[in-house]
Coordinates of C-alpha atoms and ligand atoms in Angstrom, one line a residue:
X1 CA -32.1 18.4 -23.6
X2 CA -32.2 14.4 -22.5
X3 CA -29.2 13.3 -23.1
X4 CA -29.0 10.1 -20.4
X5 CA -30.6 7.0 -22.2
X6 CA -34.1 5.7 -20.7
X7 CA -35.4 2.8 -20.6
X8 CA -32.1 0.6 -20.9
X9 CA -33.1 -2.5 -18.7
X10 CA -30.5 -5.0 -17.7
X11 CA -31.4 -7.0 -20.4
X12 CA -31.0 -4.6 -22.9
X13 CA -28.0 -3.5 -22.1
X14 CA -26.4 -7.2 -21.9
X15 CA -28.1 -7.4 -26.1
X16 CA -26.2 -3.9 -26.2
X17 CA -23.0 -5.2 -25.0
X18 CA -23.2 -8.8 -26.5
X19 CA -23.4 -6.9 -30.0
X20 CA -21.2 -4.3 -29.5
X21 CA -18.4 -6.3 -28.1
X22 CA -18.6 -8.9 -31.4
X23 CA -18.8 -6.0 -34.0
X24 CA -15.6 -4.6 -32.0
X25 CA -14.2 -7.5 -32.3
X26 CA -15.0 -8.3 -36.0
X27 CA -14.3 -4.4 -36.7
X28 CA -10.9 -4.5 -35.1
X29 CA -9.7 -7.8 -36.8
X30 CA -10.5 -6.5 -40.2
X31 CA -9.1 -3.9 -40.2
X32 CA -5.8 -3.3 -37.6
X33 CA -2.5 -5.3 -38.2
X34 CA -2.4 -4.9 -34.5
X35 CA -5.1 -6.6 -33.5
X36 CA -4.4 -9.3 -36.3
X37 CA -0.5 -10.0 -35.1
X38 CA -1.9 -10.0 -31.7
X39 CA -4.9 -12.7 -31.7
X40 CA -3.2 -15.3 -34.0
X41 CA -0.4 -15.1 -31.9
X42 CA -3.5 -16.4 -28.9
X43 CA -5.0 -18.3 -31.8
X44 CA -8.1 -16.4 -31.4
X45 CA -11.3 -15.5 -33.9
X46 CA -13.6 -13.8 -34.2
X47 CA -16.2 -16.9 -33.3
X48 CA -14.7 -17.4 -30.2
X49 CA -17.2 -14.8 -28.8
X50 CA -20.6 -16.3 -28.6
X51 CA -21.6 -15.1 -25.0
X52 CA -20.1 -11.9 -22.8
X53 CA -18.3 -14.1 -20.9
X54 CA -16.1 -15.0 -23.5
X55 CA -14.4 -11.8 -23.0
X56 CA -12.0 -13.6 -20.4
X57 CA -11.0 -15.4 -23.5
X58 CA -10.1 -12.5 -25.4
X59 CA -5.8 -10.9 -24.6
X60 CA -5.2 -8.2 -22.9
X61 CA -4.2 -4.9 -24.7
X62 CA -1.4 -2.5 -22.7
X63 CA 0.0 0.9 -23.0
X64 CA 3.2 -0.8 -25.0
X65 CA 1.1 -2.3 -27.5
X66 CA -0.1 0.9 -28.5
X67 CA 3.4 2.6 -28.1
X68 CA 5.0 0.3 -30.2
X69 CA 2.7 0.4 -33.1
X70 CA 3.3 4.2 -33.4
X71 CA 2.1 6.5 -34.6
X72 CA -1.0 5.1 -35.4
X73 CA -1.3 1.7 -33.5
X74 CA -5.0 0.8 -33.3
X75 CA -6.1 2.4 -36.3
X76 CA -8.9 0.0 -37.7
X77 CA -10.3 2.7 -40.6
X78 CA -9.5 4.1 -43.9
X79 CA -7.4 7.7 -43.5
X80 CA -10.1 9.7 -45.6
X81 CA -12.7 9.0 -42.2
X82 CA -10.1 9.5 -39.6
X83 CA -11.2 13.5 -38.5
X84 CA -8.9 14.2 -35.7
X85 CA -6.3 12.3 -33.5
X86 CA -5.6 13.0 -29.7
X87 CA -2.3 12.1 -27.4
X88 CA -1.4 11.3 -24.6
X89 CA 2.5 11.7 -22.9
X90 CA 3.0 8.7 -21.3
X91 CA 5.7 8.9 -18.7
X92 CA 8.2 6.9 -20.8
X93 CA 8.0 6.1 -24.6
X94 CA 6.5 7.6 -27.5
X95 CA 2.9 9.4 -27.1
X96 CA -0.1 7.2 -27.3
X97 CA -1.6 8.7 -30.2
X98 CA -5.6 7.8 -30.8
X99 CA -7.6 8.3 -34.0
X100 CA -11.3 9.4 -33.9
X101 CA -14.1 9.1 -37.0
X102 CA -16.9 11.8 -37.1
X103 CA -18.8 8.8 -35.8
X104 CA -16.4 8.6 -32.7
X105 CA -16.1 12.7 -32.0
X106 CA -20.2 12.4 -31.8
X107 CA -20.3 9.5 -29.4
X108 CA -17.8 11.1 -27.3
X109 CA -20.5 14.6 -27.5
X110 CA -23.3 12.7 -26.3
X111 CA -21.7 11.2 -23.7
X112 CA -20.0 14.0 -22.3
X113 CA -23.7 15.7 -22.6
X114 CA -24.7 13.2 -20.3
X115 CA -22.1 14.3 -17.3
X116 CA -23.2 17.3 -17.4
X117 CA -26.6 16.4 -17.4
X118 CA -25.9 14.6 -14.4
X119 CA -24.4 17.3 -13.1
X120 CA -27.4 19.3 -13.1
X121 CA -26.4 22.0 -15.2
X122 CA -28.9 23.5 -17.8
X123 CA -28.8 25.8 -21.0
X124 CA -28.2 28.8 -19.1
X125 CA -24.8 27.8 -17.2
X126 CA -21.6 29.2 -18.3
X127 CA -18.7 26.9 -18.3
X128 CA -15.1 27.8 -17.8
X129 CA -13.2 25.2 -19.0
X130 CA -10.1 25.8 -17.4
X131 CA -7.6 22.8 -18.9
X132 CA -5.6 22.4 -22.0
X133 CA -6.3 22.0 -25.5
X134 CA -4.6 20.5 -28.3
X135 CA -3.4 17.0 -28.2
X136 CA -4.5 16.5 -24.6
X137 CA -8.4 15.5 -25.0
X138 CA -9.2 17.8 -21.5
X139 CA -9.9 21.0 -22.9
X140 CA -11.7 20.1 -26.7
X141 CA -13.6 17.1 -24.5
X142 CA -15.2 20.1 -21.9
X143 CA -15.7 22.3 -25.0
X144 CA -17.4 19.3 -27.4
X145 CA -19.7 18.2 -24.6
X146 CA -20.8 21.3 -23.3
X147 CA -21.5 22.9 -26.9
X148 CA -23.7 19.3 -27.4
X149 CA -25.4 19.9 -24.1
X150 CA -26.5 23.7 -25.0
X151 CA -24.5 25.3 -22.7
X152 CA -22.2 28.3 -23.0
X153 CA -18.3 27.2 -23.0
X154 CA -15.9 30.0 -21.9
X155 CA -13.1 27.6 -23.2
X156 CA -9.5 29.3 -21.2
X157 CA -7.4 26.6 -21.7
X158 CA -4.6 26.6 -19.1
X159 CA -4.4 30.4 -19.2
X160 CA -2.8 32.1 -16.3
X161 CA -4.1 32.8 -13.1
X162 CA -5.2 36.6 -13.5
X163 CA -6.8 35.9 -16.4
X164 CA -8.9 33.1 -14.7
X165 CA -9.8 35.2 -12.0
X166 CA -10.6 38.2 -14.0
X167 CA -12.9 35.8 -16.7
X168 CA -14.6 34.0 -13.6
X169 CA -15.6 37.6 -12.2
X170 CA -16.7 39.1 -15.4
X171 CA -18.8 36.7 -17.2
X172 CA -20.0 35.0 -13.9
X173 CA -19.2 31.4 -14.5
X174 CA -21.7 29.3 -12.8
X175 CA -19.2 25.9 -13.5
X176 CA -15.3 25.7 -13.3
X177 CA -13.7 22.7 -14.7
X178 CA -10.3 21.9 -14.5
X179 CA -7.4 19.2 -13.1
X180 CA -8.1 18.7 -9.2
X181 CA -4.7 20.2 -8.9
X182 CA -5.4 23.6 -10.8
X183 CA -9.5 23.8 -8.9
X184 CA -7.1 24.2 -5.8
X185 CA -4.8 26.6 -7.1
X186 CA -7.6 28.8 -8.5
X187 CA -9.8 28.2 -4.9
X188 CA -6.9 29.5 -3.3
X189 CA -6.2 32.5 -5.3
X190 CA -9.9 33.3 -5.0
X191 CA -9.4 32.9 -1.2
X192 CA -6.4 35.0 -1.2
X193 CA -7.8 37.8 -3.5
X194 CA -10.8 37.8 -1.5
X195 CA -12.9 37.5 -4.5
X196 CA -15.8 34.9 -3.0
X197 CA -18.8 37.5 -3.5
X198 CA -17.6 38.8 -6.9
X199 CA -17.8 35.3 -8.7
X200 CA -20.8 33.1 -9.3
X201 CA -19.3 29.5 -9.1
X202 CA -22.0 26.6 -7.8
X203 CA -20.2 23.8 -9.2
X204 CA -16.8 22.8 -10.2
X205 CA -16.3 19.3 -11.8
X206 CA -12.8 17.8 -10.8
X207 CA -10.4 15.0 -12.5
X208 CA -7.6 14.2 -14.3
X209 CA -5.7 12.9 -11.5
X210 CA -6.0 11.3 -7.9
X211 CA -7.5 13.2 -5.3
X212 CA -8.1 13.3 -2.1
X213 CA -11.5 14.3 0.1
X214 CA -9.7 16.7 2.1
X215 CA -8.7 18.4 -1.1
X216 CA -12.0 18.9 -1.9
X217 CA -13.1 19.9 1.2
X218 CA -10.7 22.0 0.9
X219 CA -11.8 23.5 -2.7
X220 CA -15.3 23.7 -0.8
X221 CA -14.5 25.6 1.9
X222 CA -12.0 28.6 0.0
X223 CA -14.6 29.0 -2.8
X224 CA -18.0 28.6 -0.8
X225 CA -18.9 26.1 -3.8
X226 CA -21.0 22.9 -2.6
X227 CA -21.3 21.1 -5.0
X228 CA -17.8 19.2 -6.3
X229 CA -18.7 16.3 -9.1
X230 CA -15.4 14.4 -9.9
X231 CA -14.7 13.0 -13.8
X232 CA -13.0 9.9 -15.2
X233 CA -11.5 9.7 -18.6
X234 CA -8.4 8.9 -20.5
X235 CA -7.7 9.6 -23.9
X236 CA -7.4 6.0 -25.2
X237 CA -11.3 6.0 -24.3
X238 CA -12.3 9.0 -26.1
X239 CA -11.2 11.3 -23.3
X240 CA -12.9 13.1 -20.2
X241 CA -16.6 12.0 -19.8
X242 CA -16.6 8.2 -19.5
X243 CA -18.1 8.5 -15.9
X244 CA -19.2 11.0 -13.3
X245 CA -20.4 10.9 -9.8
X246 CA -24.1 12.4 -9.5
X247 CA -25.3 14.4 -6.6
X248 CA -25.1 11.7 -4.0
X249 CA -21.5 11.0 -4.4
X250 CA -21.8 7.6 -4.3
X251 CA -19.3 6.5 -7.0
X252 CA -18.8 7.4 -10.4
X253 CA -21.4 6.5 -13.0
X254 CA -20.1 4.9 -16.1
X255 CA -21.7 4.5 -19.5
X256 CA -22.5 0.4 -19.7
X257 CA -23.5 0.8 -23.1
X258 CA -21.0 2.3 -24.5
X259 CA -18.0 0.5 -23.2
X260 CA -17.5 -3.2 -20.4
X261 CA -15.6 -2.2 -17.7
X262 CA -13.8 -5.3 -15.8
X263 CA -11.8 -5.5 -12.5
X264 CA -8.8 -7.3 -12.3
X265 CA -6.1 -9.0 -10.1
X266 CA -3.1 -6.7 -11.3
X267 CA -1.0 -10.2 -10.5
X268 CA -2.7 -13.3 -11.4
X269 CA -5.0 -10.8 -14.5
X270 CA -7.8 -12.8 -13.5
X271 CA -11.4 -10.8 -12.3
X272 CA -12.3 -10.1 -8.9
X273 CA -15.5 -10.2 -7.5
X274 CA -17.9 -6.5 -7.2
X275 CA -16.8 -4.2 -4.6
X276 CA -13.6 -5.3 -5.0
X277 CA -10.0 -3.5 -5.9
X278 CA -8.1 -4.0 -8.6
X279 CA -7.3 -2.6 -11.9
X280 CA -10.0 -1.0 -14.4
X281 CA -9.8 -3.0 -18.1
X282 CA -11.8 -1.3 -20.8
X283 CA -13.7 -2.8 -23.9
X284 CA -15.2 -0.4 -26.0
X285 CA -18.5 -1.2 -27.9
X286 CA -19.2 1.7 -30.5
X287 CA -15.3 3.2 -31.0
X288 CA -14.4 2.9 -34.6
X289 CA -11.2 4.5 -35.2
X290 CA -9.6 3.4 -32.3
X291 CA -11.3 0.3 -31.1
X292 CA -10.0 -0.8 -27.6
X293 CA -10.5 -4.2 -26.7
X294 CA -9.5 -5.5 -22.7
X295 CA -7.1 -2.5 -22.6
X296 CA -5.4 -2.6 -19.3
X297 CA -5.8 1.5 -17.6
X298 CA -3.2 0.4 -14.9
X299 CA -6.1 2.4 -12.7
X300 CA -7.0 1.2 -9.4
X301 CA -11.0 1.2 -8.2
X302 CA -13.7 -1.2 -7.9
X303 CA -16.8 -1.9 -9.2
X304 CA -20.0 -0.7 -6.2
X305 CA -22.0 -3.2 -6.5
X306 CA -26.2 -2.2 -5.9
X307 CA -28.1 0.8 -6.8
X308 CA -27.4 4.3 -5.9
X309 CA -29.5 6.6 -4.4
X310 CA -30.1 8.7 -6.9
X311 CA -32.2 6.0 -8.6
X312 CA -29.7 6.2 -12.5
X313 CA -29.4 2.4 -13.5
X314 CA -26.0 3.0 -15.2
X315 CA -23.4 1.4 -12.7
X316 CA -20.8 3.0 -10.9
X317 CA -17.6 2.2 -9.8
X318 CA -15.5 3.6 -7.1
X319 CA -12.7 6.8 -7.1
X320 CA -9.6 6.0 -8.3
X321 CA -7.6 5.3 -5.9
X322 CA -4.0 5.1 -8.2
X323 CA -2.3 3.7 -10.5
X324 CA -0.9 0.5 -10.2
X325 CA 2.2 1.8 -12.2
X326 CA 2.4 4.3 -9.4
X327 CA 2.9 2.0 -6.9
X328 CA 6.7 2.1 -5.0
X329 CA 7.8 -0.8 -2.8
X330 CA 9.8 0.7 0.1
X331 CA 11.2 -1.6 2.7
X332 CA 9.5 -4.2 0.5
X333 CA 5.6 -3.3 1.7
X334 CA 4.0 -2.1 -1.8
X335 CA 2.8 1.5 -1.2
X336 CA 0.1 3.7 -3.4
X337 CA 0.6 7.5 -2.9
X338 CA -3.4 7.4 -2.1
X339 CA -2.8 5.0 1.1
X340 CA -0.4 7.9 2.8
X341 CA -3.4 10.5 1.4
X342 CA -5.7 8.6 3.5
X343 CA -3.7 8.9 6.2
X344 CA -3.3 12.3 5.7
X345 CA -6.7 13.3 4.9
X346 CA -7.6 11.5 8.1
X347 CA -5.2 13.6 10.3
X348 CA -6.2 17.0 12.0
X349 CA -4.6 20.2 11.3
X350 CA -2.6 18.9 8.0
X351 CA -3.3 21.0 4.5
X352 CA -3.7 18.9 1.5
X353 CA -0.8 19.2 -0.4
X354 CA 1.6 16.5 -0.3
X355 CA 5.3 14.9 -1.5
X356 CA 6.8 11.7 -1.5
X357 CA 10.7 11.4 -1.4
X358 CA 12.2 7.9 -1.5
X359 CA 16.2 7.9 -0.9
X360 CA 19.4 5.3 -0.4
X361 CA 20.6 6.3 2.5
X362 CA 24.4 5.4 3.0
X363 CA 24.2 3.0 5.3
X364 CA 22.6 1.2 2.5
X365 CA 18.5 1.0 4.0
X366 CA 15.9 3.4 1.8
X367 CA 14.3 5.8 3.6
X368 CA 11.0 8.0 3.1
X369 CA 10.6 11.4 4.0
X370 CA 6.6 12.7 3.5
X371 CA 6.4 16.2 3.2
X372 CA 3.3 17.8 3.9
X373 CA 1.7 21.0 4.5
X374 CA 0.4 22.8 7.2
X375 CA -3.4 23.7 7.6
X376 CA -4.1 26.7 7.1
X377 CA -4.1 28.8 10.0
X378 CA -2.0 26.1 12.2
X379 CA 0.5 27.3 14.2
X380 CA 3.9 25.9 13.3
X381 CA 4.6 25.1 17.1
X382 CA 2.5 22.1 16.3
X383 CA 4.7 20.2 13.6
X384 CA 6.5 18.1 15.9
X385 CA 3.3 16.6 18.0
X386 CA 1.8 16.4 14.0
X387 CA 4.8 14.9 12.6
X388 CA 4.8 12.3 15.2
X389 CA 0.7 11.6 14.9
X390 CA 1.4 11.4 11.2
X391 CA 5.2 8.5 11.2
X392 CA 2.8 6.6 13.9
X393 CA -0.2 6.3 11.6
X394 CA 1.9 5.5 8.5
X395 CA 4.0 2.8 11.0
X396 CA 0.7 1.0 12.8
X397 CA -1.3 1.0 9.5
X398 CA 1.8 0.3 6.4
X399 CA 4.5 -1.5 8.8
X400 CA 6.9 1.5 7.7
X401 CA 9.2 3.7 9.3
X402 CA 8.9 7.6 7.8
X403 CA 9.7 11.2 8.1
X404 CA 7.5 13.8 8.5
X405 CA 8.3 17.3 7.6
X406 CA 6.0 19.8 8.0
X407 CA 5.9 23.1 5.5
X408 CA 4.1 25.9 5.4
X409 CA 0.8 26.6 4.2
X410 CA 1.5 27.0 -0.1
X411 CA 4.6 26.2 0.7
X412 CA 4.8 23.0 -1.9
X413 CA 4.2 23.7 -5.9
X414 CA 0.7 23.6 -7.6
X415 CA 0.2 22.9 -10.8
X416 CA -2.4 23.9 -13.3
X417 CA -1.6 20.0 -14.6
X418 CA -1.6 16.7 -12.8
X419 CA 0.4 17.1 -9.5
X420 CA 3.3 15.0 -8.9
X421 CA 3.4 13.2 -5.6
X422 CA 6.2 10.4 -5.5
X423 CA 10.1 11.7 -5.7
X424 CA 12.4 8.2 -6.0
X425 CA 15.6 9.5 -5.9
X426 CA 17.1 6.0 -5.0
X427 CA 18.4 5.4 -8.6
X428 CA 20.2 8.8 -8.9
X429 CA 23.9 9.3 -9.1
X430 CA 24.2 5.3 -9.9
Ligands
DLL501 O1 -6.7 13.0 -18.0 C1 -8.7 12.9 -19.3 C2 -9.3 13.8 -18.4 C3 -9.2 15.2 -18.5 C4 -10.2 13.3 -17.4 C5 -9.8 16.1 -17.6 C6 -10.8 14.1 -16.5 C7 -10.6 15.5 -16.6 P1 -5.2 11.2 -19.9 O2 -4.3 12.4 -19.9 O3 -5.1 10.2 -21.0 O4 -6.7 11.8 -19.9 O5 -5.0 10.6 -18.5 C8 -5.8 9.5 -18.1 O6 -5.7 10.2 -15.8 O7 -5.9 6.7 -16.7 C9 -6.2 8.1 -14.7 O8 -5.0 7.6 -14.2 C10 -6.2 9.7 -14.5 N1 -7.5 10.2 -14.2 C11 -8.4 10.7 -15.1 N2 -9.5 11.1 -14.4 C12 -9.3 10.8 -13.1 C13 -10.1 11.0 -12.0 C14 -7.3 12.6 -19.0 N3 -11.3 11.5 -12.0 C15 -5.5 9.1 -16.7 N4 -9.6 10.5 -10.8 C16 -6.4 8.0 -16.2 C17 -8.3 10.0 -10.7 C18 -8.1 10.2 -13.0 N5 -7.6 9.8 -11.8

């Protein structure tokens, strides 16, 4: 066991990233048409990187690029070393699709050892890996690090909900892992079945998708489990593992010697200073199958500038708060789904489920009704006065008018995937 580097002083890791980000470079314009079309179209070389803050230099890379170079768009080595590919659906388009040499599969091991070394977990937990595998990097990314760390994987995959329960019971899973979305399904199965003594959960570790704190609260209080550690990753980045919060929840720690993680204006694409919002870009130093260089995530978080308390050098940055490709003007104020979870996570008596709708209305205006559910154990005589707490917050802090419907307790869908929150119907039927 060790898995999280020592010793890596600031210094070092600036020589780390210095290197890394020139042989990435070199490596990439080698080797990938790609990258080649790409930077003599910005009349760029490889010796325009002398320093790291020639990155700024350096074009961005988006989710098209790699969509239109399909199916195998960043590719940079020979077939005979590519190993395995992964996927990702985007929402629109063709899959990303992402290659991965031995070289790469082992990186991503070690540093997925490291989470749940960070974690806290040791050679005797048993880990439920409750996410898909196949193309989606979830499941074999749980399975790969956990097998590196020592630990024993129980790998369910998606699996249905019986099967979970009956599998957490009997082999006493001491760590669930899973989408946000499907740790609250499976809390509140365990909840309804009353199963709370019979399992031996002490920590489940979260991502995949946008959450809130009261869902985790919420996760907290059904299973009894204290300890809730949420994970980063996407697949164009290996997968799950590029960052996890440690004990004292203080941001997500990411691996600075592995990849540069930059914060820009979404608008002007220039950076913004530490501690402020604005989208993740992503330069990996040691990928060779897939190299990404400034590869726009469309995620939303900042950089926390300082050290944390629990005294790890390796930097953090801050939840994710969305996606800036899931932002929805209505009325024209530009709204994330997580700035209405705020406000709901912040309101009394409110359960953490959630739905957007956006609709034309016919006197030609849009309107936006927020469905949400009911706490548990609140009385529905209460929706009106919480429907009315909720449109207020939403009008003093966005400047928009809403409605507020109330549902029941599990009364809106879960999903053992990511959870969809914003409905536009304004496009539909012309
Ligand atoms: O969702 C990898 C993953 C699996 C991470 C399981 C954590 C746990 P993709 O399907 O490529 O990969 O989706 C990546 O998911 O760009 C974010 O928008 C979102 N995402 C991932 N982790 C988090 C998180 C996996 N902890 C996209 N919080 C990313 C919020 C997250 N959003």
């Amino acid at each position: 066991m060790g898995f999280m580097p020592k010793n890596l002083t600031k210094e070092k890791i600036k020589d780390i990233q210095l290197s890394g980000l020139k042989w990435t470079l070199k490596h990439a314009l080698g080797n990938s048409s790609l990258y080649q079309r790409k930077y003599k179209k910005a009349g760029i070389s490889v010796d325009d990187v002398k320093s790291l803050s020639d990155i700024e230099k350096l074009p961005f890379l988006d989710k098209e690029d790699i969509q239109a170079d399909y199916p195998f768009p960043l590719k940079s080595v020979d077939d005979k070393d590519v190993v395995r590919i992964h996927a990702s659906s985007g929402t629109t388009g063709k899959r990303k699709v992402l290659c991965y040499t031995q070289n790469d599969i082992d990186v991503w091991a070690d540093m997925f050892a490291r989470c749940y070394e960070l974690a806290g977990l040791t050679q005797n937990d048993r880990v439920h890996i409750a996410v898909g595998y196949g193309l989606w990097t979830a499941g074999v990314g749980f399975q790969l690090g956990c097998e590196r760390f020592g630990a024993m994987a129980v790998p369910m995959g998606p699996a249905n909900t019986d099967m979970h329960l009956e599998m957490l019971v009997d082999m006493k899973s001491t760590v669930f892992c899973s989408t946000a979305s499907m740790a609250l399904l499976i809390a509140e199965e365990i909840k309804k079945r009353g199963l709370r003594s019979e399992i031996a959960l002490k920590k489940i570790i979260l991502g995949a998708e946008c959450h809130s704190d009261t869902m985790t609260a919420r996760i907290k209080e059904l299973t009894g489990v204290d300890e809730i550690y949420d994970i980063y990753g996407l697949t164009e980045l290996y997968g799950p593992g590029t960052g996890l919060d440690c004990s004292c929840h203080e941001g997500i720690h990411y691996w600075n010697d592995l990849f540069i993680y930059e914060i820009i204006d979404p608008e002007t694409l220039k950076p913004v200073p530490d501690g402020e919002e604005g989208e993740l870009v992503i330069t990996s130093l040691k990928k060779e199958a897939s190299p990404l260089i400034r590869y726009r995530t469309h995620d939303i978080t900042r950089i926390i500038p300082g050290e944390c308390s629990c005294g790890l050098s390796f930097p953090r940055h801050g939840k994710i708060i969305g996606r800036s490709d899931d932002m929805f003007i209505y009325r024209g104020v530009n709204i994330y789904p997580s700035h209405i979870e705020l406000i709901l996570s912040s309101t009394d008596r409110v359960g953490s489920e959630y739905q957007i709708h956006l609709d034309h209305q016919e006197n030609g205006r849009d309107s936006m009704t927020i469905r949400v559910e009911r706490g548990d154990g609140v009385l529905s005589d209460d929706d009106k006065t919480l429907a009315t707490t909720i449109s207020n917050k939403i009008r003093s802090q966005l400047l928009v008018k809403s409605n507020v419907k109330i549902v029941g307790d599990n009364e809106l869908p879960r999903t053992q995937k990511k959870s969809q929150r914003v409905f536009d119907h304004r496009n539909e039927n012309g």
